mmCIF file of C-alpha atoms and ligand atoms in Angstrom:
data_model
loop_
_atom_site.group_PDB
_atom_site.id
_atom_site.type_symbol
_atom_site.label_atom_id
_atom_site.label_comp_id
_atom_site.label_asym_id
_atom_site.label_seq_id
_atom_site.Cartn_x
_atom_site.Cartn_y
_atom_site.Cartn_z
ATOM 1 C CA MET A 1 79.054 -67.003 11.023
ATOM 2 C CA ALA A 2 76.851 -69.497 9.177
ATOM 3 C CA SER A 3 77.613 -70.348 5.581
ATOM 4 C CA PHE A 4 75.208 -70.320 2.704
ATOM 5 C CA ILE A 5 75.136 -73.645 0.894
ATOM 6 C CA LEU A 6 74.061 -73.740 -2.711
ATOM 7 C CA THR A 7 73.263 -77.036 -4.416
ATOM 8 C CA PRO A 8 72.686 -77.624 -8.148
ATOM 9 C CA LYS A 9 69.121 -78.609 -7.269
ATOM 10 C CA LYS A 10 68.424 -75.254 -5.633
ATOM 11 C CA VAL A 11 70.095 -73.331 -8.462
ATOM 12 C CA ASN A 12 68.107 -75.162 -11.140
ATOM 13 C CA ALA A 13 64.810 -74.664 -9.366
ATOM 14 C CA VAL A 14 65.428 -70.938 -8.907
ATOM 15 C CA HIS A 15 66.600 -70.496 -12.510
ATOM 16 C CA GLU A 16 63.467 -72.160 -13.800
ATOM 17 C CA LEU A 17 61.246 -69.782 -11.839
ATOM 18 C CA ILE A 18 63.194 -66.667 -12.797
ATOM 19 C CA ASP A 19 63.404 -67.660 -16.465
ATOM 20 C CA ASP A 20 59.699 -68.219 -16.552
ATOM 21 C CA LYS A 21 58.589 -65.058 -14.745
ATOM 22 C CA LEU A 22 61.213 -62.467 -15.627
ATOM 23 C CA ILE A 23 63.620 -63.437 -18.405
ATOM 24 C CA ARG A 24 60.808 -64.559 -20.689
ATOM 25 C CA ALA A 25 59.033 -61.253 -19.959
ATOM 26 C CA GLY A 26 62.022 -59.409 -21.452
ATOM 27 C CA VAL A 27 64.182 -58.739 -18.390
ATOM 28 C CA LYS A 28 67.847 -58.735 -19.428
ATOM 29 C CA LYS A 29 69.444 -59.986 -16.261
ATOM 30 C CA VAL A 30 68.427 -61.119 -12.792
ATOM 31 C CA MET A 31 70.873 -61.592 -9.945
ATOM 32 C CA ILE A 32 70.316 -62.897 -6.453
ATOM 33 C CA ILE A 33 72.887 -61.646 -3.999
ATOM 34 C CA ASP A 34 73.389 -61.800 -0.256
ATOM 35 C CA GLU A 35 74.088 -58.990 2.176
ATOM 36 C CA ALA A 36 77.803 -59.843 2.166
ATOM 37 C CA GLY A 37 77.854 -58.960 -1.546
ATOM 38 C CA ASN A 38 78.168 -62.549 -2.823
ATOM 39 C CA ILE A 39 76.432 -63.471 -6.055
ATOM 40 C CA ILE A 40 74.219 -66.406 -5.119
ATOM 41 C CA THR A 41 73.039 -66.974 -8.665
ATOM 42 C CA GLU A 42 72.379 -65.084 -11.908
ATOM 43 C CA CYS A 43 70.072 -65.557 -14.905
ATOM 44 C CA GLY A 44 69.901 -63.981 -18.338
ATOM 45 C CA HIS A 45 72.576 -61.929 -20.017
ATOM 46 C CA ASP A 46 73.397 -58.246 -20.391
ATOM 47 C CA PRO A 47 76.567 -57.462 -22.353
ATOM 48 C CA ALA A 48 76.725 -54.071 -20.619
ATOM 49 C CA ILE A 49 77.535 -55.785 -17.311
ATOM 50 C CA THR A 50 81.255 -56.484 -17.371
ATOM 51 C CA ASP A 51 81.894 -56.589 -13.640
ATOM 52 C CA PRO A 52 79.098 -58.468 -11.860
ATOM 53 C CA THR A 53 81.236 -58.865 -8.703
ATOM 54 C CA ALA A 54 81.438 -55.110 -8.209
ATOM 55 C CA LEU A 55 77.772 -54.765 -9.083
ATOM 56 C CA ALA A 56 76.835 -57.247 -6.347
ATOM 57 C CA ALA A 57 79.123 -55.644 -3.747
ATOM 58 C CA LEU A 58 77.827 -52.155 -4.442
ATOM 59 C CA THR A 59 74.211 -53.308 -4.499
ATOM 60 C CA ALA A 60 74.574 -54.944 -1.080
ATOM 61 C CA ALA A 61 76.203 -51.793 0.285
ATOM 62 C CA ASN A 62 73.603 -49.566 -1.340
ATOM 63 C CA PHE A 63 70.801 -51.607 0.198
ATOM 64 C CA GLY A 64 72.474 -51.437 3.598
ATOM 65 C CA ALA A 65 72.890 -47.688 3.339
ATOM 66 C CA THR A 66 69.284 -47.262 2.282
ATOM 67 C CA ALA A 67 68.143 -49.258 5.305
ATOM 68 C CA GLN A 68 70.018 -46.781 7.510
ATOM 69 C CA ILE A 69 68.293 -43.915 5.723
ATOM 70 C CA ALA A 70 64.950 -45.635 6.313
ATOM 71 C CA ARG A 71 65.608 -45.733 10.031
ATOM 72 C CA LEU A 72 66.311 -42.002 10.038
ATOM 73 C CA ILE A 73 62.751 -41.369 8.904
ATOM 74 C CA GLY A 74 61.264 -43.912 11.274
ATOM 75 C CA GLU A 75 60.971 -46.817 8.841
ATOM 76 C CA GLU A 76 62.461 -50.251 9.482
ATOM 77 C CA ASP A 77 63.689 -50.667 5.903
ATOM 78 C CA PHE A 78 62.728 -49.970 2.313
ATOM 79 C CA THR A 79 61.936 -53.353 0.827
ATOM 80 C CA LEU A 80 62.312 -52.247 -2.778
ATOM 81 C CA LEU A 81 64.416 -49.793 -4.739
ATOM 82 C CA PHE A 82 64.188 -48.595 -8.309
ATOM 83 C CA HIS A 83 66.919 -46.860 -10.302
ATOM 84 C CA LYS A 84 65.879 -45.386 -13.629
ATOM 85 C CA GLY A 85 68.424 -45.084 -16.422
ATOM 86 C CA GLU A 86 68.156 -43.975 -20.020
ATOM 87 C CA ASN A 87 68.546 -47.436 -21.535
ATOM 88 C CA SER A 88 68.626 -49.760 -18.575
ATOM 89 C CA SER A 89 66.825 -49.581 -15.267
ATOM 90 C CA MET A 90 67.207 -51.636 -12.141
ATOM 91 C CA TYR A 91 64.682 -52.983 -9.714
ATOM 92 C CA PHE A 92 65.849 -54.295 -6.352
ATOM 93 C CA LEU A 93 63.673 -56.367 -4.058
ATOM 94 C CA ARG A 94 64.617 -57.612 -0.616
ATOM 95 C CA LEU A 95 63.684 -61.299 -0.288
ATOM 96 C CA ASP A 96 64.577 -61.608 3.409
ATOM 97 C CA GLU A 97 67.174 -60.323 5.892
ATOM 98 C CA GLU A 98 69.979 -61.790 3.803
ATOM 99 C CA LEU A 99 68.887 -62.001 0.190
ATOM 100 C CA ILE A 100 68.287 -59.344 -2.453
ATOM 101 C CA MET A 101 67.037 -59.877 -5.993
ATOM 102 C CA LEU A 102 67.975 -57.370 -8.668
ATOM 103 C CA SER A 103 66.514 -57.176 -12.146
ATOM 104 C CA ILE A 104 67.981 -55.184 -15.011
ATOM 105 C CA PHE A 105 65.638 -54.289 -17.856
ATOM 106 C CA SER A 106 65.196 -51.901 -20.772
ATOM 107 C CA ASP A 107 62.435 -49.317 -21.118
ATOM 108 C CA GLU A 108 60.511 -51.757 -23.315
ATOM 109 C CA VAL A 109 59.496 -53.632 -20.189
ATOM 110 C CA SER A 110 57.121 -51.918 -17.792
ATOM 111 C CA LEU A 111 58.035 -51.375 -14.182
ATOM 112 C CA GLY A 112 54.557 -52.514 -13.182
ATOM 113 C CA LEU A 113 55.119 -55.906 -14.746
ATOM 114 C CA ILE A 114 58.487 -56.325 -13.055
ATOM 115 C CA ARG A 115 57.025 -55.389 -9.673
ATOM 116 C CA CYS A 116 54.209 -57.861 -10.095
ATOM 117 C CA ARG A 117 56.397 -60.727 -11.252
ATOM 118 C CA ALA A 118 59.102 -60.064 -8.669
ATOM 119 C CA ASP A 119 56.485 -60.118 -5.915
ATOM 120 C CA GLU A 120 55.215 -63.459 -7.172
ATOM 121 C CA LEU A 121 58.755 -64.840 -7.038
ATOM 122 C CA LEU A 122 59.581 -63.592 -3.558
ATOM 123 C CA THR A 123 58.225 -66.465 -1.478
ATOM 124 C CA PRO A 124 59.032 -69.437 -3.734
ATOM 125 C CA VAL A 125 62.605 -68.281 -4.418
ATOM 126 C CA LYS A 126 63.248 -67.606 -0.746
ATOM 127 C CA ASN A 127 61.856 -71.000 0.221
ATOM 128 C CA ILE A 128 64.007 -72.829 -2.295
ATOM 129 C CA LEU A 129 67.218 -71.043 -1.327
ATOM 130 C CA LYS A 130 66.590 -71.245 2.399
ATOM 131 C CA GLY A 131 65.276 -74.807 2.253
ATOM 132 C CA SER A 132 66.900 -77.422 4.449
ATOM 133 C CA ASP A 133 68.327 -79.499 1.564
ATOM 134 C CA ASN A 134 71.968 -78.454 1.790
ATOM 135 C CA GLY A 135 73.422 -81.468 0.045
ATOM 136 C CA ILE A 136 75.962 -82.094 2.793
ATOM 137 C CA ASN A 137 75.575 -85.054 5.099
ATOM 138 C CA MET B 1 78.691 -65.340 5.428
ATOM 139 C CA ALA B 2 80.643 -67.697 3.262
ATOM 140 C CA LEU B 3 78.952 -68.988 0.154
ATOM 141 C CA ILE B 4 79.539 -72.609 -0.746
ATOM 142 C CA ASP B 5 78.475 -73.549 -4.250
ATOM 143 C CA LEU B 6 78.421 -77.326 -4.475
ATOM 144 C CA GLY B 7 77.551 -77.286 -8.183
ATOM 145 C CA LYS B 8 80.445 -75.084 -9.250
ATOM 146 C CA ARG B 9 82.676 -76.411 -6.440
ATOM 147 C CA GLU B 10 83.445 -72.919 -5.167
ATOM 148 C CA ILE B 11 83.921 -71.448 -1.715
ATOM 149 C CA HIS B 12 83.482 -67.674 -1.449
ATOM 150 C CA CYS B 13 84.759 -65.893 1.672
ATOM 151 C CA LYS B 14 84.783 -62.254 2.747
ATOM 152 C CA ILE B 15 87.859 -60.844 4.459
ATOM 153 C CA VAL B 16 87.751 -57.306 5.851
ATOM 154 C CA TYR B 17 90.750 -55.044 6.529
ATOM 155 C CA TYR B 18 89.856 -53.053 9.629
ATOM 156 C CA GLY B 19 91.712 -50.391 11.596
ATOM 157 C CA PRO B 20 91.908 -46.669 12.386
ATOM 158 C CA GLY B 21 91.961 -43.967 9.710
ATOM 159 C CA ARG B 22 95.161 -43.777 7.636
ATOM 160 C CA CYS B 23 96.672 -46.967 9.089
ATOM 161 C CA GLY B 24 97.225 -48.395 5.591
ATOM 162 C CA LYS B 25 94.265 -50.653 4.784
ATOM 163 C CA THR B 26 93.781 -49.368 1.255
ATOM 164 C CA THR B 27 97.554 -49.486 0.704
ATOM 165 C CA ASN B 28 97.485 -53.249 1.454
ATOM 166 C CA LEU B 29 94.845 -53.833 -1.217
ATOM 167 C CA ILE B 30 96.607 -51.637 -3.764
ATOM 168 C CA TYR B 31 99.805 -53.613 -3.272
ATOM 169 C CA ILE B 32 98.022 -56.951 -3.605
ATOM 170 C CA HIS B 33 96.259 -55.703 -6.719
ATOM 171 C CA HIS B 34 99.548 -54.686 -8.340
ATOM 172 C CA ALA B 35 101.428 -57.808 -7.320
ATOM 173 C CA MET B 36 98.937 -60.432 -8.466
ATOM 174 C CA THR B 37 98.438 -61.538 -12.046
ATOM 175 C CA PRO B 38 95.196 -60.381 -13.676
ATOM 176 C CA LYS B 39 94.132 -64.018 -13.804
ATOM 177 C CA ALA B 40 94.276 -64.357 -10.033
ATOM 178 C CA ARG B 41 92.447 -61.158 -9.241
ATOM 179 C CA GLY B 42 89.415 -59.235 -10.390
ATOM 180 C CA LYS B 43 89.041 -55.496 -10.796
ATOM 181 C CA MET B 44 89.580 -53.346 -7.743
ATOM 182 C CA VAL B 45 86.641 -51.195 -6.780
ATOM 183 C CA THR B 46 87.420 -48.076 -4.786
ATOM 184 C CA ILE B 47 85.107 -45.394 -3.547
ATOM 185 C CA ASP B 48 87.326 -42.503 -2.505
ATOM 186 C CA THR B 49 86.470 -39.287 -0.794
ATOM 187 C CA LYS B 50 88.488 -36.251 -1.753
ATOM 188 C CA GLY B 51 92.090 -37.329 -1.702
ATOM 189 C CA ASP B 52 92.809 -40.859 -0.609
ATOM 190 C CA ARG B 53 90.415 -41.401 2.294
ATOM 191 C CA THR B 54 88.049 -44.319 1.876
ATOM 192 C CA LEU B 55 84.425 -43.194 1.895
ATOM 193 C CA PHE B 56 82.585 -46.490 1.672
ATOM 194 C CA PHE B 57 84.911 -49.411 0.991
ATOM 195 C CA ASP B 58 87.485 -50.868 -1.347
ATOM 196 C CA LEU B 59 86.904 -54.280 -2.847
ATOM 197 C CA LEU B 60 89.386 -56.642 -4.448
ATOM 198 C CA PRO B 61 88.220 -60.111 -5.546
ATOM 199 C CA LEU B 62 90.906 -62.811 -5.558
ATOM 200 C CA HIS B 63 91.114 -66.323 -6.878
ATOM 201 C CA LEU B 64 93.397 -68.229 -4.557
ATOM 202 C CA GLY B 65 93.646 -71.617 -6.223
ATOM 203 C CA SER B 66 91.897 -74.646 -4.796
ATOM 204 C CA VAL B 67 91.642 -76.686 -1.637
ATOM 205 C CA ARG B 68 90.710 -80.294 -2.382
ATOM 206 C CA ASP B 69 88.511 -79.761 -5.402
ATOM 207 C CA PHE B 70 86.973 -76.491 -4.238
ATOM 208 C CA ASP B 71 87.953 -73.237 -5.957
ATOM 209 C CA ILE B 72 88.738 -70.617 -3.333
ATOM 210 C CA ARG B 73 87.405 -67.150 -4.084
ATOM 211 C CA ILE B 74 88.090 -64.377 -1.647
ATOM 212 C CA GLN B 75 86.714 -60.869 -1.560
ATOM 213 C CA LEU B 76 88.956 -58.416 0.243
ATOM 214 C CA TYR B 77 87.234 -55.330 1.635
ATOM 215 C CA THR B 78 88.511 -52.316 3.549
ATOM 216 C CA VAL B 79 86.400 -50.212 5.872
ATOM 217 C CA PRO B 80 86.684 -46.423 6.078
ATOM 218 C CA GLY B 81 88.752 -45.768 9.193
ATOM 219 C CA GLN B 82 87.627 -42.232 9.967
ATOM 220 C CA ILE B 83 85.706 -42.042 13.227
ATOM 221 C CA MET B 84 82.503 -40.604 11.739
ATOM 222 C CA TYR B 85 81.960 -43.630 9.486
ATOM 223 C CA GLU B 86 80.924 -46.127 12.174
ATOM 224 C CA ALA B 87 77.656 -46.997 10.407
ATOM 225 C CA THR B 88 79.517 -47.707 7.184
ATOM 226 C CA ARG B 89 82.011 -49.964 8.949
ATOM 227 C CA LYS B 90 79.154 -51.992 10.356
ATOM 228 C CA LEU B 91 77.690 -52.342 6.859
ATOM 229 C CA VAL B 92 80.938 -53.561 5.358
ATOM 230 C CA LEU B 93 81.316 -56.112 8.169
ATOM 231 C CA LYS B 94 78.044 -57.823 7.219
ATOM 232 C CA GLY B 95 78.767 -61.414 6.374
ATOM 233 C CA VAL B 96 82.479 -61.162 7.209
ATOM 234 C CA ASP B 97 84.408 -64.440 7.499
ATOM 235 C CA GLY B 98 87.876 -63.166 8.479
ATOM 236 C CA ILE B 99 89.597 -59.960 9.590
ATOM 237 C CA VAL B 100 92.994 -58.322 9.186
ATOM 238 C CA PHE B 101 93.344 -55.656 11.861
ATOM 239 C CA VAL B 102 95.865 -53.075 10.660
ATOM 240 C CA ALA B 103 97.472 -51.044 13.448
ATOM 241 C CA ASP B 104 99.248 -47.703 13.108
ATOM 242 C CA PRO B 105 102.532 -47.432 15.046
ATOM 243 C CA LEU B 106 102.490 -43.633 15.403
ATOM 244 C CA LEU B 107 102.588 -42.821 19.101
ATOM 245 C CA VAL B 108 99.869 -40.201 18.597
ATOM 246 C CA ARG B 109 97.577 -42.915 17.213
ATOM 247 C CA ARG B 110 97.964 -45.271 20.174
ATOM 248 C CA GLN B 111 94.459 -44.699 21.529
ATOM 249 C CA ARG B 112 92.985 -44.739 17.997
ATOM 250 C CA ASN B 113 94.175 -48.323 17.531
ATOM 251 C CA LYS B 114 92.580 -49.428 20.785
ATOM 252 C CA ASP B 115 89.339 -47.579 20.043
ATOM 253 C CA SER B 116 89.172 -49.088 16.594
ATOM 254 C CA LEU B 117 89.613 -52.627 17.953
ATOM 255 C CA ALA B 118 86.924 -51.980 20.577
ATOM 256 C CA GLY B 119 84.670 -50.640 17.819
ATOM 257 C CA LEU B 120 85.288 -53.783 15.788
ATOM 258 C CA SER B 121 84.289 -55.922 18.742
ATOM 259 C CA ASN B 122 81.069 -53.924 19.244
ATOM 260 C CA ASN B 123 80.139 -53.911 15.582
ATOM 261 C CA LEU B 124 80.653 -57.661 15.328
ATOM 262 C CA ALA B 125 78.605 -58.232 18.471
ATOM 263 C CA GLU B 126 75.744 -56.295 16.890
ATOM 264 C CA LEU B 127 75.948 -58.680 13.943
ATOM 265 C CA GLY B 128 75.877 -61.625 16.334
ATOM 266 C CA VAL B 129 79.568 -62.509 15.983
ATOM 267 C CA LYS B 130 82.133 -62.751 18.769
ATOM 268 C CA LEU B 131 85.550 -61.233 18.105
ATOM 269 C CA ALA B 132 87.175 -64.183 19.843
ATOM 270 C CA GLU B 133 85.515 -66.643 17.473
ATOM 271 C CA ILE B 134 86.213 -65.069 14.092
ATOM 272 C CA PRO B 135 89.533 -65.689 12.307
ATOM 273 C CA ILE B 136 91.696 -62.591 12.768
ATOM 274 C CA VAL B 137 95.326 -61.568 12.280
ATOM 275 C CA LEU B 138 97.024 -58.370 13.421
ATOM 276 C CA GLN B 139 99.259 -56.376 11.132
ATOM 277 C CA TYR B 140 101.638 -53.834 12.675
ATOM 278 C CA ASN B 141 102.116 -51.587 9.673
ATOM 279 C CA LYS B 142 104.477 -48.740 8.781
ATOM 280 C CA ARG B 143 107.537 -50.386 10.289
ATOM 281 C CA ASP B 144 109.659 -48.137 8.078
ATOM 282 C CA LEU B 145 108.691 -45.218 10.321
ATOM 283 C CA THR B 146 110.489 -46.737 13.299
ATOM 284 C CA GLU B 147 113.710 -45.677 11.597
ATOM 285 C CA SER B 148 112.544 -42.092 11.240
ATOM 286 C CA GLU B 149 112.398 -39.404 13.896
ATOM 287 C CA ILE B 150 108.653 -39.655 14.357
ATOM 288 C CA PRO B 151 107.773 -41.220 17.757
ATOM 289 C CA THR B 152 106.415 -44.728 17.201
ATOM 290 C CA LEU B 153 105.333 -47.734 19.213
ATOM 291 C CA GLY B 154 107.396 -50.906 19.316
ATOM 292 C CA VAL B 155 105.964 -54.277 18.369
ATOM 293 C CA SER B 156 105.779 -55.416 21.993
ATOM 294 C CA GLU B 157 103.835 -52.301 22.978
ATOM 295 C CA LEU B 158 101.393 -52.766 20.116
ATOM 296 C CA SER B 159 101.086 -56.412 21.010
ATOM 297 C CA SER B 160 100.307 -55.742 24.657
ATOM 298 C CA ASP B 161 97.854 -52.964 23.693
ATOM 299 C CA LEU B 162 95.948 -54.977 21.137
ATOM 300 C CA ASN B 163 96.731 -58.653 21.328
ATOM 301 C CA SER B 164 97.052 -59.636 24.982
ATOM 302 C CA GLU B 165 93.497 -60.978 25.072
ATOM 303 C CA LEU B 166 93.092 -62.008 21.450
ATOM 304 C CA GLN B 167 96.370 -63.929 21.103
ATOM 305 C CA ALA B 168 96.002 -63.760 17.321
ATOM 306 C CA PRO B 169 98.827 -64.270 14.807
ATOM 307 C CA GLU B 170 100.809 -61.025 14.400
ATOM 308 C CA PHE B 171 102.736 -59.661 11.423
ATOM 309 C CA THR B 172 104.938 -56.623 10.953
ATOM 310 C CA ALA B 173 104.536 -54.808 7.655
ATOM 311 C CA THR B 174 105.481 -51.873 5.504
ATOM 312 C CA ALA B 175 102.519 -51.893 3.180
ATOM 313 C CA THR B 176 103.874 -49.175 0.907
ATOM 314 C CA LEU B 177 106.795 -51.482 0.068
ATOM 315 C CA GLY B 178 104.707 -54.652 0.187
ATOM 316 C CA GLU B 179 106.591 -56.059 3.157
ATOM 317 C CA GLY B 180 104.397 -58.307 5.283
ATOM 318 C CA VAL B 181 101.388 -57.782 3.013
ATOM 319 C CA PHE B 182 101.261 -61.279 1.542
ATOM 320 C CA GLU B 183 102.294 -62.887 4.839
ATOM 321 C CA SER B 184 99.217 -61.330 6.479
ATOM 322 C CA LEU B 185 96.974 -62.230 3.547
ATOM 323 C CA ARG B 186 98.173 -65.816 3.405
ATOM 324 C CA ALA B 187 97.655 -66.302 7.142
ATOM 325 C CA ILE B 188 94.136 -64.871 7.224
ATOM 326 C CA SER B 189 93.082 -66.727 4.068
ATOM 327 C CA LYS B 190 94.250 -70.007 5.506
ATOM 328 C CA LEU B 191 92.518 -69.466 8.846
ATOM 329 C CA THR B 192 89.310 -68.307 7.187
ATOM 330 C CA VAL B 193 89.016 -71.062 4.595
ATOM 331 C CA HIS B 194 89.893 -73.603 7.246
ATOM 332 C CA GLN B 195 87.145 -72.394 9.570
ATOM 333 C CA VAL B 196 84.522 -72.292 6.807
ATOM 334 C CA ALA B 197 85.473 -75.781 5.616
ATOM 335 C CA GLU B 198 85.540 -77.170 9.126
ATOM 336 C CA LYS B 199 82.157 -75.716 10.089
ATOM 337 C CA ASN B 200 80.569 -77.221 7.023
ATOM 338 C CA ARG B 201 82.570 -80.430 7.170
ATOM 339 C CA LEU B 202 83.681 -80.020 3.555
ATOM 340 C CA LEU B 203 87.096 -81.583 3.890
ATOM 341 C CA ASP B 204 86.268 -84.726 5.875
HETATM 342 N N1 GTP C 1 105.546 -44.717 5.755
HETATM 343 C C1 GTP C 1 104.509 -45.524 5.487
HETATM 344 N N2 GTP C 1 103.367 -44.993 5.071
HETATM 345 C C2 GTP C 1 102.334 -45.841 4.805
HETATM 346 C C3 GTP C 1 102.446 -47.243 4.963
HETATM 347 N N3 GTP C 1 101.264 -47.808 4.642
HETATM 348 C C4 GTP C 1 100.448 -46.791 4.270
HETATM 349 N N4 GTP C 1 101.086 -45.608 4.365
HETATM 350 C C5 GTP C 1 100.567 -44.272 4.025
HETATM 351 O O1 GTP C 1 99.542 -43.912 4.938
HETATM 352 C C6 GTP C 1 98.548 -43.117 4.265
HETATM 353 C C7 GTP C 1 97.177 -43.710 4.477
HETATM 354 O O2 GTP C 1 97.120 -44.994 3.862
HETATM 355 P P1 GTP C 1 95.738 -45.659 3.395
HETATM 356 O O3 GTP C 1 96.057 -47.024 2.915
HETATM 357 O O4 GTP C 1 94.998 -44.760 2.499
HETATM 358 O O5 GTP C 1 95.007 -45.718 4.798
HETATM 359 P P2 GTP C 1 93.564 -46.316 5.135
HETATM 360 O O6 GTP C 1 93.740 -47.197 6.312
HETATM 361 O O7 GTP C 1 92.953 -46.932 3.928
HETATM 362 O O8 GTP C 1 92.790 -44.977 5.551
HETATM 363 P P3 GTP C 1 91.180 -44.710 5.567
HETATM 364 O O9 GTP C 1 90.670 -45.063 4.229
HETATM 365 O O10 GTP C 1 91.006 -43.278 5.905
HETATM 366 O O11 GTP C 1 90.635 -45.582 6.648
HETATM 367 C C8 GTP C 1 98.940 -43.081 2.793
HETATM 368 O O12 GTP C 1 99.583 -41.857 2.543
HETATM 369 C C9 GTP C 1 99.909 -44.237 2.658
HETATM 370 O O13 GTP C 1 100.864 -44.041 1.648
HETATM 371 C C10 GTP C 1 103.716 -47.765 5.418
HETATM 372 O O14 GTP C 1 103.907 -48.974 5.578
HETATM 373 N N5 GTP C 1 104.709 -46.860 5.669
HETATM 374 MG MG1 MG C 2 91.245 -46.535 2.886
#
């Protein structure tokens, strides 16, 4: 199976975009994970998250399970998921077959804004992470 | 799918414990969790059904030191072995880099072992991976039962049932006592990290 290669250049470029669009808009934490449950990169800080590894693994599994549910109603996949909590909510967006972006935010930030900003990030973030610069010769 | 972080100098690999229901996959992870220092392992995540059957998966993150100047981080997963959870097994296999196939020596489970291995091969094929090309070790578990009165399979029978084509490294184990658990883990970690490093020419 192919490996995913992350270079400092890719990480910095993605962080800059996410900081600008989401963290500065009040989102507590943004994580990009792959379907294997690896954390590709994370931005921001939420003291409530003490076990990001488990969070990533369960998110990947949850997304996989939801895709199966989608097929049972004749859909290919659900490209976004939203979990509403009392203090924190989560918004999950599929970037491509392998990558998922999750944002954790309080009720002071509107879901509409997150949706909008996350959509704007989808293509540039995917292009940076999947770009051919893998830093290995 | 291994993740190689060149900035942090980390290699992340996913190893999945696969095998029929009740063969002892979760028991392997529980033993590893207890035996390793908190520094070398993360929290274990378990999603149980009623009793001790795995519903979705178990996860145990490990920190296995370094190879050259890369930190090796391994995520151990188990699949749910019960027959009805095929879709879940396929999900857990996504992005797998190495496999420990745990076999049950109970004579009554002979066909279950073979079916489970065939299922593994099919599920991998659907993910575009060939069983013959992925690092795998076989663990013949519950060796303590061979001394009881319950009818069990010998190592050579298990080997000819499961390993005549694969020719993978084999280990005997009694996971409840921890015997063979680290031998299997060490072997699969080595094979897996080696393959990931080789494919990406990290150690040249
Ligand atoms: N005698 C004996 N019992 C074992 C051994 N390893 C596991 N068991 C027992 O077998 C039962 C099932 O073990 P689990 O580790 O839960 O099995 P599993 O493969 O995770 O099962 P599923 O989650 O249903 O797929 C438990 O009661 C264990 O204590 C062993 O080496 N010897
Ligand atoms: Mg289990």
